PDB file of C-alpha atoms in Angstrom:
ATOM      1  CA  UNK A   1      18.034 -12.079  -1.164  1.00  0.00           C
ATOM      2  CA  UNK A   2      18.135 -14.019  -4.163  1.00  0.00           C
ATOM      3  CA  UNK A   3      15.546 -16.560  -2.930  1.00  0.00           C
ATOM      4  CA  UNK A   4      13.949 -13.407  -1.938  1.00  0.00           C
ATOM      5  CA  UNK A   5      14.034 -11.851  -4.799  1.00  0.00           C
ATOM      6  CA  UNK A   6      13.097 -14.969  -6.902  1.00  0.00           C
ATOM      7  CA  UNK A   7       9.855 -15.595  -4.847  1.00  0.00           C
ATOM      8  CA  UNK A   8       8.850 -11.715  -5.016  1.00  0.00           C
ATOM      9  CA  UNK A   9       9.574 -12.569  -8.972  1.00  0.00           C
ATOM     10  CA  UNK A  10       7.686 -15.756  -8.493  1.00  0.00           C
ATOM     11  CA  UNK A  11       4.465 -13.842  -6.611  1.00  0.00           C
ATOM     12  CA  UNK A  12       3.984 -10.910  -9.074  1.00  0.00           C
ATOM     13  CA  UNK A  13       3.758 -13.610 -12.504  1.00  0.00           C
ATOM     14  CA  UNK A  14       0.738 -15.422 -10.077  1.00  0.00           C
ATOM     15  CA  UNK A  15      -0.537 -11.887  -9.053  1.00  0.00           C
ATOM     16  CA  UNK A  16      -0.554 -10.256 -13.282  1.00  0.00           C
ATOM     17  CA  UNK A  17      -1.551 -13.739 -14.436  1.00  0.00           C
ATOM     18  CA  UNK A  18      -4.625 -13.801 -11.544  1.00  0.00           C
ATOM     19  CA  UNK A  19      -5.638 -10.636 -12.543  1.00  0.00           C
ATOM     20  CA  UNK A  20      -6.099 -10.877 -16.352  1.00  0.00           C
ATOM     21  CA  UNK A  21      -7.907 -14.047 -16.085  1.00  0.00           C
ATOM     22  CA  UNK A  22     -10.228 -12.678 -13.122  1.00  0.00           C
ATOM     23  CA  UNK A  23     -11.135  -9.429 -15.569  1.00  0.00           C
ATOM     24  CA  UNK A  24     -11.311 -12.159 -18.736  1.00  0.00           C
ATOM     25  CA  UNK A  25     -13.801 -14.343 -16.569  1.00  0.00           C
ATOM     26  CA  UNK A  26     -15.596 -10.866 -14.948  1.00  0.00           C
ATOM     27  CA  UNK A  27     -16.501  -9.448 -18.157  1.00  0.00           C
ATOM     28  CA  UNK A  28     -17.656 -12.760 -19.808  1.00  0.00           C
ATOM     29  CA  UNK A  29     -20.245 -12.999 -16.750  1.00  0.00           C
ATOM     30  CA  UNK A  30     -21.285  -9.987 -17.688  1.00  0.00           C
ATOM     31  CA  UNK A  31     -21.726 -10.188 -21.170  1.00  0.00           C
ATOM     32  CA  UNK A  32     -23.416 -13.592 -20.658  1.00  0.00           C
ATOM     33  CA  UNK A  33     -25.925 -11.821 -18.485  1.00  0.00           C
ATOM     34  CA  UNK A  34     -26.619  -9.110 -20.741  1.00  0.00           C
ATOM     35  CA  UNK A  35     -26.838 -11.631 -24.159  1.00  0.00           C
ATOM     36  CA  UNK A  36     -29.307 -13.747 -21.841  1.00  0.00           C
ATOM     37  CA  UNK A  37     -32.100 -10.957 -20.126  1.00  0.00           C
ATOM     38  CA  UNK A  38     -30.265  -6.851 -20.565  1.00  0.00           C
ATOM     39  CA  UNK A  39     -29.905  -5.745 -17.698  1.00  0.00           C
ATOM     40  CA  UNK A  40     -30.649  -7.925 -15.464  1.00  0.00           C
ATOM     41  CA  UNK A  41     -32.683  -6.270 -11.679  1.00  0.00           C
ATOM     42  CA  UNK A  42     -30.349  -6.621  -8.987  1.00  0.00           C
ATOM     43  CA  UNK A  43     -26.970  -7.325 -10.979  1.00  0.00           C
ATOM     44  CA  UNK A  44     -26.202  -3.469 -10.319  1.00  0.00           C
ATOM     45  CA  UNK A  45     -26.482  -1.240  -7.438  1.00  0.00           C
ATOM     46  CA  UNK A  46     -28.816   1.931  -7.456  1.00  0.00           C
ATOM     47  CA  UNK A  47     -25.209   3.270  -8.050  1.00  0.00           C
ATOM     48  CA  UNK A  48     -24.340   1.777 -10.727  1.00  0.00           C
ATOM     49  CA  UNK A  49     -21.787  -0.732  -9.342  1.00  0.00           C
ATOM     50  CA  UNK A  50     -21.675  -4.526  -9.375  1.00  0.00           C
ATOM     51  CA  UNK A  51     -24.499  -6.362  -6.751  1.00  0.00           C
ATOM     52  CA  UNK A  52     -22.703  -9.134  -4.707  1.00  0.00           C
ATOM     53  CA  UNK A  53     -24.959 -11.642  -6.713  1.00  0.00           C
ATOM     54  CA  UNK A  54     -22.841 -10.309  -9.811  1.00  0.00           C
ATOM     55  CA  UNK A  55     -19.386 -10.192  -8.174  1.00  0.00           C
ATOM     56  CA  UNK A  56     -20.957 -13.643  -6.998  1.00  0.00           C
ATOM     57  CA  UNK A  57     -21.651 -15.310 -10.903  1.00  0.00           C
ATOM     58  CA  UNK A  58     -18.154 -13.379 -11.512  1.00  0.00           C
ATOM     59  CA  UNK A  59     -16.619 -15.699  -9.547  1.00  0.00           C
ATOM     60  CA  UNK A  60     -17.618 -18.805 -11.178  1.00  0.00           C
ATOM     61  CA  UNK A  61     -16.585 -18.840 -14.365  1.00  0.00           C
ATOM     62  CA  UNK A  62     -13.255 -20.988 -14.808  1.00  0.00           C
ATOM     63  CA  UNK A  63     -11.038 -18.077 -16.095  1.00  0.00           C
ATOM     64  CA  UNK A  64     -12.121 -16.011 -12.473  1.00  0.00           C
ATOM     65  CA  UNK A  65     -11.283 -19.352 -10.390  1.00  0.00           C
ATOM     66  CA  UNK A  66      -7.870 -20.263 -11.885  1.00  0.00           C
ATOM     67  CA  UNK A  67      -6.978 -16.017 -11.815  1.00  0.00           C
ATOM     68  CA  UNK A  68      -8.113 -16.978  -7.758  1.00  0.00           C
ATOM     69  CA  UNK A  69      -5.780 -19.890  -7.256  1.00  0.00           C
ATOM     70  CA  UNK A  70      -2.775 -18.087  -8.632  1.00  0.00           C
ATOM     71  CA  UNK A  71      -3.355 -15.388  -6.286  1.00  0.00           C
ATOM     72  CA  UNK A  72      -4.166 -17.683  -3.303  1.00  0.00           C
ATOM     73  CA  UNK A  73      -0.192 -18.872  -4.710  1.00  0.00           C
ATOM     74  CA  UNK A  74       1.042 -15.502  -5.048  1.00  0.00           C
ATOM     75  CA  UNK A  75      -0.032 -14.714  -1.511  1.00  0.00           C
ATOM     76  CA  UNK A  76       1.999 -17.591  -0.063  1.00  0.00           C
ATOM     77  CA  UNK A  77       5.183 -16.527  -2.610  1.00  0.00           C
ATOM     78  CA  UNK A  78       4.391 -12.872  -1.133  1.00  0.00           C
ATOM     79  CA  UNK A  79       4.485 -13.607   2.318  1.00  0.00           C
ATOM     80  CA  UNK A  80       7.501 -15.699   2.046  1.00  0.00           C
ATOM     81  CA  UNK A  81       9.598 -12.966   0.105  1.00  0.00           C
ATOM     82  CA  UNK A  82       7.769 -10.093   2.536  1.00  0.00           C
ATOM     83  CA  UNK A  83      10.136 -12.304   5.247  1.00  0.00           C
ATOM     84  CA  UNK A  84      12.865 -12.162   3.496  1.00  0.00           C
ATOM     85  CA  UNK A  85      13.602  -8.805   1.600  1.00  0.00           C
ATOM     86  CA  UNK A  86      13.251  -5.031   3.171  1.00  0.00           C
ATOM     87  CA  UNK A  87       9.283  -4.330   2.316  1.00  0.00           C
ATOM     88  CA  UNK A  88      10.250  -1.615  -0.454  1.00  0.00           C
ATOM     89  CA  UNK A  89      11.596  -3.810  -2.238  1.00  0.00           C
ATOM     90  CA  UNK A  90       9.362  -7.080  -2.019  1.00  0.00           C
ATOM     91  CA  UNK A  91       6.212  -5.254  -2.256  1.00  0.00           C
ATOM     92  CA  UNK A  92       7.582  -2.674  -5.682  1.00  0.00           C
ATOM     93  CA  UNK A  93       8.682  -6.024  -6.989  1.00  0.00           C
ATOM     94  CA  UNK A  94       5.428  -8.067  -6.181  1.00  0.00           C
ATOM     95  CA  UNK A  95       3.483  -4.904  -7.376  1.00  0.00           C
ATOM     96  CA  UNK A  96       5.230  -5.279 -10.879  1.00  0.00           C
ATOM     97  CA  UNK A  97       2.601  -7.900 -11.726  1.00  0.00           C
ATOM     98  CA  UNK A  98       1.379  -4.152 -13.710  1.00  0.00           C
ATOM     99  CA  UNK A  99       4.019  -5.355 -16.137  1.00  0.00           C
ATOM    100  CA  UNK A 100       2.665  -9.005 -16.390  1.00  0.00           C
ATOM    101  CA  UNK A 101      -0.914  -7.658 -16.612  1.00  0.00           C
ATOM    102  CA  UNK A 102      -0.323  -5.224 -19.559  1.00  0.00           C
ATOM    103  CA  UNK A 103       1.719  -7.780 -21.693  1.00  0.00           C
ATOM    104  CA  UNK A 104      -1.117 -10.410 -21.008  1.00  0.00           C
ATOM    105  CA  UNK A 105      -3.855  -8.070 -21.466  1.00  0.00           C
ATOM    106  CA  UNK A 106      -2.730  -7.608 -25.230  1.00  0.00           C
ATOM    107  CA  UNK A 107      -3.423 -11.531 -26.178  1.00  0.00           C
ATOM    108  CA  UNK A 108      -6.656 -11.732 -23.543  1.00  0.00           C
ATOM    109  CA  UNK A 109      -8.205  -8.859 -23.277  1.00  0.00           C
ATOM    110  CA  UNK A 110      -7.520  -7.528 -26.693  1.00  0.00           C
ATOM    111  CA  UNK A 111      -5.840  -4.036 -25.641  1.00  0.00           C
ATOM    112  CA  UNK A 112      -3.360  -2.335 -27.607  1.00  0.00           C
ATOM    113  CA  UNK A 113      -0.826  -0.647 -25.478  1.00  0.00           C
ATOM    114  CA  UNK A 114       0.778   2.089 -26.623  1.00  0.00           C
ATOM    115  CA  UNK A 115       3.975   3.434 -27.086  1.00  0.00           C
ATOM    116  CA  UNK A 116       3.741   5.600 -23.817  1.00  0.00           C
ATOM    117  CA  UNK A 117       2.845   2.908 -22.172  1.00  0.00           C
ATOM    118  CA  UNK A 118       5.693   0.507 -23.194  1.00  0.00           C
ATOM    119  CA  UNK A 119       7.974   3.240 -22.396  1.00  0.00           C
ATOM    120  CA  UNK A 120       6.622   3.325 -18.846  1.00  0.00           C
ATOM    121  CA  UNK A 121       6.611  -0.348 -18.075  1.00  0.00           C
ATOM    122  CA  UNK A 122      10.642  -0.352 -19.244  1.00  0.00           C
ATOM    123  CA  UNK A 123      10.749   2.211 -16.813  1.00  0.00           C
ATOM    124  CA  UNK A 124       8.976  -0.183 -13.886  1.00  0.00           C
ATOM    125  CA  UNK A 125      11.642  -2.712 -15.187  1.00  0.00           C
ATOM    126  CA  UNK A 126      14.625  -0.780 -14.884  1.00  0.00           C
ATOM    127  CA  UNK A 127      13.188   1.102 -11.368  1.00  0.00           C
ATOM    128  CA  UNK A 128      12.842  -2.642 -10.302  1.00  0.00           C
ATOM    129  CA  UNK A 129      16.622  -3.116 -11.099  1.00  0.00           C
ATOM    130  CA  UNK A 130      17.683  -0.487  -9.340  1.00  0.00           C
ATOM    131  CA  UNK A 131      16.160  -1.117  -6.053  1.00  0.00           C
ATOM    132  CA  UNK A 132      17.368  -4.637  -6.427  1.00  0.00           C
ATOM    133  CA  UNK A 133      20.697  -2.994  -6.594  1.00  0.00           C
ATOM    134  CA  UNK A 134      20.665  -0.562  -3.726  1.00  0.00           C
ATOM    135  CA  UNK A 135      18.522  -2.720  -1.078  1.00  0.00           C
ATOM    136  CA  UNK A 136      20.194  -3.872   1.948  1.00  0.00           C
ATOM    137  CA  UNK A 137      18.869  -6.369   5.067  1.00  0.00           C
ATOM    138  CA  UNK A 138      15.116  -6.293   6.433  1.00  0.00           C
ATOM    139  CA  UNK A 139      14.488  -5.112   9.679  1.00  0.00           C
ATOM    140  CA  UNK A 140      13.256  -7.812  12.224  1.00  0.00           C
ATOM    141  CA  UNK A 141       9.755  -7.344  12.167  1.00  0.00           C
ATOM    142  CA  UNK A 142       9.620  -6.983  16.287  1.00  0.00           C
ATOM    143  CA  UNK A 143       7.215  -4.876  17.458  1.00  0.00           C
ATOM    144  CA  UNK A 144       4.881  -4.782  20.848  1.00  0.00           C
ATOM    145  CA  UNK A 145       1.232  -6.293  20.426  1.00  0.00           C
ATOM    146  CA  UNK A 146      -0.308  -3.407  20.874  1.00  0.00           C
ATOM    147  CA  UNK A 147       0.768  -2.521  17.286  1.00  0.00           C
ATOM    148  CA  UNK A 148      -0.941  -5.558  15.801  1.00  0.00           C
ATOM    149  CA  UNK A 149      -3.515  -4.663  17.145  1.00  0.00           C
ATOM    150  CA  UNK A 150      -2.921  -1.267  15.737  1.00  0.00           C
ATOM    151  CA  UNK A 151      -2.913  -3.122  12.372  1.00  0.00           C
ATOM    152  CA  UNK A 152      -5.834  -5.128  12.875  1.00  0.00           C
ATOM    153  CA  UNK A 153      -7.764  -2.094  13.533  1.00  0.00           C
ATOM    154  CA  UNK A 154      -6.395  -0.207  10.673  1.00  0.00           C
ATOM    155  CA  UNK A 155      -7.750  -3.009   8.640  1.00  0.00           C
ATOM    156  CA  UNK A 156     -11.177  -3.656   9.750  1.00  0.00           C
ATOM    157  CA  UNK A 157     -12.231  -0.116   8.998  1.00  0.00           C
ATOM    158  CA  UNK A 158      -9.862   0.311   5.445  1.00  0.00           C
ATOM    159  CA  UNK A 159     -11.594  -2.795   4.136  1.00  0.00           C
ATOM    160  CA  UNK A 160     -15.154  -2.072   5.555  1.00  0.00           C
ATOM    161  CA  UNK A 161     -15.445   1.453   5.588  1.00  0.00           C
ATOM    162  CA  UNK A 162     -13.692   1.155   1.660  1.00  0.00           C
ATOM    163  CA  UNK A 163     -16.417  -1.387   0.355  1.00  0.00           C
ATOM    164  CA  UNK A 164     -19.285   0.897   1.847  1.00  0.00           C
ATOM    165  CA  UNK A 165     -18.041   3.810   0.169  1.00  0.00           C
ATOM    166  CA  UNK A 166     -17.208   1.946  -3.222  1.00  0.00           C
ATOM    167  CA  UNK A 167     -20.626   0.865  -3.417  1.00  0.00           C
ATOM    168  CA  UNK A 168     -21.967   4.017  -2.969  1.00  0.00           C
ATOM    169  CA  UNK A 169     -20.046   5.514  -5.825  1.00  0.00           C
ATOM    170  CA  UNK A 170     -20.664   2.623  -7.962  1.00  0.00           C
ATOM    171  CA  UNK A 171     -19.510   2.889 -11.513  1.00  0.00           C
ATOM    172  CA  UNK A 172     -17.066   6.071 -10.678  1.00  0.00           C
ATOM    173  CA  UNK A 173     -15.236   4.255  -8.128  1.00  0.00           C
ATOM    174  CA  UNK A 174     -13.110   1.381  -9.872  1.00  0.00           C
ATOM    175  CA  UNK A 175      -9.755   3.685  -9.182  1.00  0.00           C
ATOM    176  CA  UNK A 176     -10.330   3.984  -5.651  1.00  0.00           C
ATOM    177  CA  UNK A 177     -11.801   0.070  -5.328  1.00  0.00           C
ATOM    178  CA  UNK A 178      -7.799  -0.428  -6.540  1.00  0.00           C
ATOM    179  CA  UNK A 179      -6.049   2.034  -4.115  1.00  0.00           C
ATOM    180  CA  UNK A 180      -8.199   0.668  -1.401  1.00  0.00           C
ATOM    181  CA  UNK A 181      -7.647  -3.054  -2.293  1.00  0.00           C
ATOM    182  CA  UNK A 182      -3.908  -2.010  -2.625  1.00  0.00           C
ATOM    183  CA  UNK A 183      -3.558  -0.730   0.864  1.00  0.00           C
ATOM    184  CA  UNK A 184      -5.277  -3.640   1.935  1.00  0.00           C
ATOM    185  CA  UNK A 185      -2.429  -5.735   0.372  1.00  0.00           C
ATOM    186  CA  UNK A 186       0.098  -3.648   1.685  1.00  0.00           C
ATOM    187  CA  UNK A 187      -1.112  -4.301   5.308  1.00  0.00           C
ATOM    188  CA  UNK A 188      -0.761  -7.602   4.743  1.00  0.00           C
ATOM    189  CA  UNK A 189       2.519  -7.440   4.212  1.00  0.00           C
ATOM    190  CA  UNK A 190       3.400  -5.795   7.295  1.00  0.00           C
ATOM    191  CA  UNK A 191       1.366  -8.359   9.132  1.00  0.00           C
ATOM    192  CA  UNK A 192       3.577 -10.958   7.840  1.00  0.00           C
ATOM    193  CA  UNK A 193       6.724  -8.983   8.625  1.00  0.00           C
ATOM    194  CA  UNK A 194       5.644  -8.562  12.312  1.00  0.00           C
ATOM    195  CA  UNK A 195       3.382 -11.900  12.600  1.00  0.00           C
ATOM    196  CA  UNK A 196       4.469 -13.656  15.879  1.00  0.00           C
ATOM    197  CA  UNK A 197       4.364 -17.498  16.017  1.00  0.00           C
ATOM    198  CA  UNK A 198       6.637 -17.993  12.826  1.00  0.00           C
ATOM    199  CA  UNK A 199      10.267 -18.384  13.853  1.00  0.00           C
ATOM    200  CA  UNK A 200      10.558 -20.284  15.637  1.00  0.00           C
ATOM    201  CA  UNK A 201       6.866 -21.865  15.031  1.00  0.00           C
ATOM    202  CA  UNK A 202       4.964 -22.037  17.789  1.00  0.00           C
ATOM    203  CA  UNK A 203       1.165 -22.388  16.745  1.00  0.00           C
ATOM    204  CA  UNK A 204      -0.970 -20.756  20.392  1.00  0.00           C
ATOM    205  CA  UNK A 205       1.219 -17.174  19.976  1.00  0.00           C
ATOM    206  CA  UNK A 206       0.324 -17.482  16.072  1.00  0.00           C
ATOM    207  CA  UNK A 207      -3.253 -17.994  16.455  1.00  0.00           C
ATOM    208  CA  UNK A 208      -3.802 -15.601  19.289  1.00  0.00           C
ATOM    209  CA  UNK A 209      -1.748 -12.768  17.386  1.00  0.00           C
ATOM    210  CA  UNK A 210      -4.399  -9.708  16.278  1.00  0.00           C
ATOM    211  CA  UNK A 211      -1.483  -9.575  13.199  1.00  0.00           C
ATOM    212  CA  UNK A 212      -2.832 -13.174  12.103  1.00  0.00           C
ATOM    213  CA  UNK A 213      -6.752 -11.833  11.686  1.00  0.00           C
ATOM    214  CA  UNK A 214      -5.142  -8.301  10.454  1.00  0.00           C
ATOM    215  CA  UNK A 215      -4.022 -10.422   7.135  1.00  0.00           C
ATOM    216  CA  UNK A 216      -6.891 -12.595   6.799  1.00  0.00           C
ATOM    217  CA  UNK A 217      -8.937  -9.268   6.712  1.00  0.00           C
ATOM    218  CA  UNK A 218      -7.057  -6.977   4.826  1.00  0.00           C
ATOM    219  CA  UNK A 219      -6.384 -10.023   2.287  1.00  0.00           C
ATOM    220  CA  UNK A 220      -9.824 -10.946   1.703  1.00  0.00           C
ATOM    221  CA  UNK A 221     -11.231  -7.271   1.923  1.00  0.00           C
ATOM    222  CA  UNK A 222      -8.207  -6.558  -0.719  1.00  0.00           C
ATOM    223  CA  UNK A 223      -9.449  -9.439  -3.174  1.00  0.00           C
ATOM    224  CA  UNK A 224     -12.949  -8.562  -3.122  1.00  0.00           C
ATOM    225  CA  UNK A 225     -12.658  -5.045  -3.330  1.00  0.00           C
ATOM    226  CA  UNK A 226      -9.610  -5.924  -6.454  1.00  0.00           C
ATOM    227  CA  UNK A 227     -12.568  -7.797  -8.346  1.00  0.00           C
ATOM    228  CA  UNK A 228     -14.967  -4.847  -7.920  1.00  0.00           C
ATOM    229  CA  UNK A 229     -12.792  -2.523 -10.068  1.00  0.00           C
ATOM    230  CA  UNK A 230     -11.952  -5.422 -12.204  1.00  0.00           C
ATOM    231  CA  UNK A 231     -15.406  -4.985 -13.139  1.00  0.00           C
ATOM    232  CA  UNK A 232     -16.027  -1.520 -13.372  1.00  0.00           C
ATOM    233  CA  UNK A 233     -13.074  -0.236 -15.034  1.00  0.00           C
ATOM    234  CA  UNK A 234      -9.932  -0.617 -16.890  1.00  0.00           C
ATOM    235  CA  UNK A 235      -7.635  -3.763 -15.383  1.00  0.00           C
ATOM    236  CA  UNK A 236      -4.533  -1.706 -16.204  1.00  0.00           C
ATOM    237  CA  UNK A 237      -5.719   1.218 -14.003  1.00  0.00           C
ATOM    238  CA  UNK A 238      -6.805  -0.649 -11.517  1.00  0.00           C
ATOM    239  CA  UNK A 239      -3.995  -2.556 -11.081  1.00  0.00           C
ATOM    240  CA  UNK A 240      -1.786   0.791 -11.432  1.00  0.00           C
ATOM    241  CA  UNK A 241      -3.788   2.040  -8.210  1.00  0.00           C
ATOM    242  CA  UNK A 242      -3.379  -1.112  -6.563  1.00  0.00           C
ATOM    243  CA  UNK A 243       1.005  -0.208  -6.751  1.00  0.00           C
ATOM    244  CA  UNK A 244       0.331   3.075  -5.325  1.00  0.00           C
ATOM    245  CA  UNK A 245      -1.277   1.195  -2.236  1.00  0.00           C
ATOM    246  CA  UNK A 246       0.300  -1.404  -2.002  1.00  0.00           C
ATOM    247  CA  UNK A 247       4.384  -0.041  -2.072  1.00  0.00           C
ATOM    248  CA  UNK A 248       4.425   3.826  -0.741  1.00  0.00           C
ATOM    249  CA  UNK A 249       2.498   3.228   2.661  1.00  0.00           C
ATOM    250  CA  UNK A 250       4.320  -0.137   3.454  1.00  0.00           C
ATOM    251  CA  UNK A 251       7.845   0.569   2.175  1.00  0.00           C
ATOM    252  CA  UNK A 252       7.463   3.682   4.284  1.00  0.00           C
ATOM    253  CA  UNK A 253       6.272   1.517   7.224  1.00  0.00           C
ATOM    254  CA  UNK A 254       9.326  -0.880   6.771  1.00  0.00           C
ATOM    255  CA  UNK A 255      11.869   1.771   6.861  1.00  0.00           C
ATOM    256  CA  UNK A 256      10.789   4.197   9.099  1.00  0.00           C
ATOM    257  CA  UNK A 257       8.993   1.192  11.563  1.00  0.00           C
ATOM    258  CA  UNK A 258      10.272  -2.024  11.038  1.00  0.00           C
ATOM    259  CA  UNK A 259      14.198  -1.277  10.248  1.00  0.00           C
ATOM    260  CA  UNK A 260      14.430  -1.905   6.839  1.00  0.00           C
ATOM    261  CA  UNK A 261      17.604  -0.138   5.061  1.00  0.00           C
ATOM    262  CA  UNK A 262      19.328   0.345   1.698  1.00  0.00           C
ATOM    263  CA  UNK A 263      23.162  -1.125   1.318  1.00  0.00           C
ATOM    264  CA  UNK A 264      25.381   1.859   3.165  1.00  0.00           C
ATOM    265  CA  UNK A 265      25.322   4.572   0.710  1.00  0.00           C
ATOM    266  CA  UNK A 266      23.163   3.736  -1.606  1.00  0.00           C
ATOM    267  CA  UNK A 267      19.847   5.346  -0.150  1.00  0.00           C
ATOM    268  CA  UNK A 268      19.881   7.554  -2.895  1.00  0.00           C
ATOM    269  CA  UNK A 269      19.535   4.729  -5.385  1.00  0.00           C
ATOM    270  CA  UNK A 270      16.642   3.018  -3.456  1.00  0.00           C
ATOM    271  CA  UNK A 271      14.859   6.012  -3.534  1.00  0.00           C
ATOM    272  CA  UNK A 272      15.265   6.602  -7.016  1.00  0.00           C
ATOM    273  CA  UNK A 273      14.239   3.251  -7.774  1.00  0.00           C
ATOM    274  CA  UNK A 274      11.086   3.362  -5.938  1.00  0.00           C
ATOM    275  CA  UNK A 275       9.892   6.567  -6.960  1.00  0.00           C
ATOM    276  CA  UNK A 276      10.476   5.730 -10.571  1.00  0.00           C
ATOM    277  CA  UNK A 277       8.959   2.000  -9.584  1.00  0.00           C
ATOM    278  CA  UNK A 278       5.489   3.823  -8.517  1.00  0.00           C
ATOM    279  CA  UNK A 279       5.323   6.913 -10.914  1.00  0.00           C
ATOM    280  CA  UNK A 280       6.199   4.015 -13.720  1.00  0.00           C
ATOM    281  CA  UNK A 281       3.217   2.344 -12.874  1.00  0.00           C
ATOM    282  CA  UNK A 282       1.098   5.642 -12.069  1.00  0.00           C
ATOM    283  CA  UNK A 283       2.025   6.300 -15.789  1.00  0.00           C
ATOM    284  CA  UNK A 284       0.584   3.150 -17.077  1.00  0.00           C
ATOM    285  CA  UNK A 285      -2.907   3.954 -15.176  1.00  0.00           C
ATOM    286  CA  UNK A 286      -2.514   7.296 -16.680  1.00  0.00           C
ATOM    287  CA  UNK A 287      -1.897   6.624 -20.313  1.00  0.00           C
ATOM    288  CA  UNK A 288      -4.306   3.156 -20.110  1.00  0.00           C
ATOM    289  CA  UNK A 289      -7.204   4.626 -19.045  1.00  0.00           C
ATOM    290  CA  UNK A 290      -8.809   5.589 -22.451  1.00  0.00           C
ATOM    291  CA  UNK A 291      -8.508   1.869 -23.261  1.00  0.00           C
ATOM    292  CA  UNK A 292     -12.057   1.948 -22.635  1.00  0.00           C
ATOM    293  CA  UNK A 293     -13.293   5.162 -23.620  1.00  0.00           C
ATOM    294  CA  UNK A 294     -16.180   4.785 -26.051  1.00  0.00           C
ATOM    295  CA  UNK A 295     -15.871   1.233 -26.079  1.00  0.00           C
ATOM    296  CA  UNK A 296     -18.738   0.121 -23.493  1.00  0.00           C
ATOM    297  CA  UNK A 297     -21.318  -1.093 -25.927  1.00  0.00           C
ATOM    298  CA  UNK A 298     -18.908  -1.972 -28.848  1.00  0.00           C
ATOM    299  CA  UNK A 299     -20.824  -2.518 -32.468  1.00  0.00           C
ATOM    300  CA  UNK A 300     -21.130  -6.164 -33.921  1.00  0.00           C
ATOM    301  CA  UNK A 301     -19.908  -5.052 -36.801  1.00  0.00           C
ATOM    302  CA  UNK A 302     -16.377  -2.552 -35.144  1.00  0.00           C
ATOM    303  CA  UNK A 303     -14.289  -5.799 -34.699  1.00  0.00           C
ATOM    304  CA  UNK A 304     -15.597  -8.536 -36.401  1.00  0.00           C
ATOM    305  CA  UNK A 305     -12.619 -10.993 -36.072  1.00  0.00           C
ATOM    306  CA  UNK A 306     -11.973 -10.200 -32.094  1.00  0.00           C
ATOM    307  CA  UNK A 307     -13.681 -12.595 -29.926  1.00  0.00           C
ATOM    308  CA  UNK A 308     -16.627 -10.825 -28.057  1.00  0.00           C
ATOM    309  CA  UNK A 309     -16.279 -12.196 -24.806  1.00  0.00           C
ATOM    310  CA  UNK A 310     -12.586 -11.024 -24.445  1.00  0.00           C
ATOM    311  CA  UNK A 311     -13.703  -7.397 -26.032  1.00  0.00           C
ATOM    312  CA  UNK A 312     -11.746  -5.074 -23.952  1.00  0.00           C
ATOM    313  CA  UNK A 313     -14.859  -3.048 -22.383  1.00  0.00           C
ATOM    314  CA  UNK A 314     -16.044  -2.328 -18.861  1.00  0.00           C
ATOM    315  CA  UNK A 315     -18.138  -4.888 -17.002  1.00  0.00           C
ATOM    316  CA  UNK A 316     -21.229  -3.304 -15.116  1.00  0.00           C
TER     317      UNK A 316
END
């Protein structure tokens, strides 16, 4: 249990730091485009969202690259945590990267957190303590291979259909993109739990398990949609939407389908902690949403001492 918790916390730190660095890189790229040639043709879709080329250019900044490396490290650590802990605990602890994201945003994105946001962060941290105290053993994860095919099908539909929908909605799709990326990461966590060929290790079994490809589809699609969310919306709001998608459904699947359980007599505490953790994350998004209102094109004299590349506005 302790090793699993430490692994989940390390994954959370990696994901949270990576999110902020990716946001810095995305916004720096957008400002370079605007400074160089104004709103360049092909940089946004007809609906106001970032084009594929814009996303690719954002991915070439050093901040985004380092953030992506941290995401991959977090992925590995999160996969280990999903095998060692109940999903309602591992996914919720990992989703606490919102706390890391919010705190680092103060320094790197110039965002000022309100008292309500700090209170919400404290609620999330307290809820994680409750969850850790109430968590029992994780389920076996042994499921029929047909369910692995269902997981792959759902992952494909979510990521492909979600990408098309987000691009159609454009600049209005930040929260939706964050939510879909969270569902992708949640499907990834479920896939890691049910994956065959890990213990004991059997390469042939691993490579022929549809859950492996569900993990790849959900992971890559989730990272792409999260990048879109960071480009067009509030970093805290996008990450909070991700938290909801990453925790609620996977946690329920872990309990109802995979045999995850709380300690005997502590189910009420686990439910309380889970609800508070998700509610606290949503509160950070709610209170943090106005952070960028009216700051899309800040006047040069508004913040004379602030690095313009790190100003807390939204990239298009």
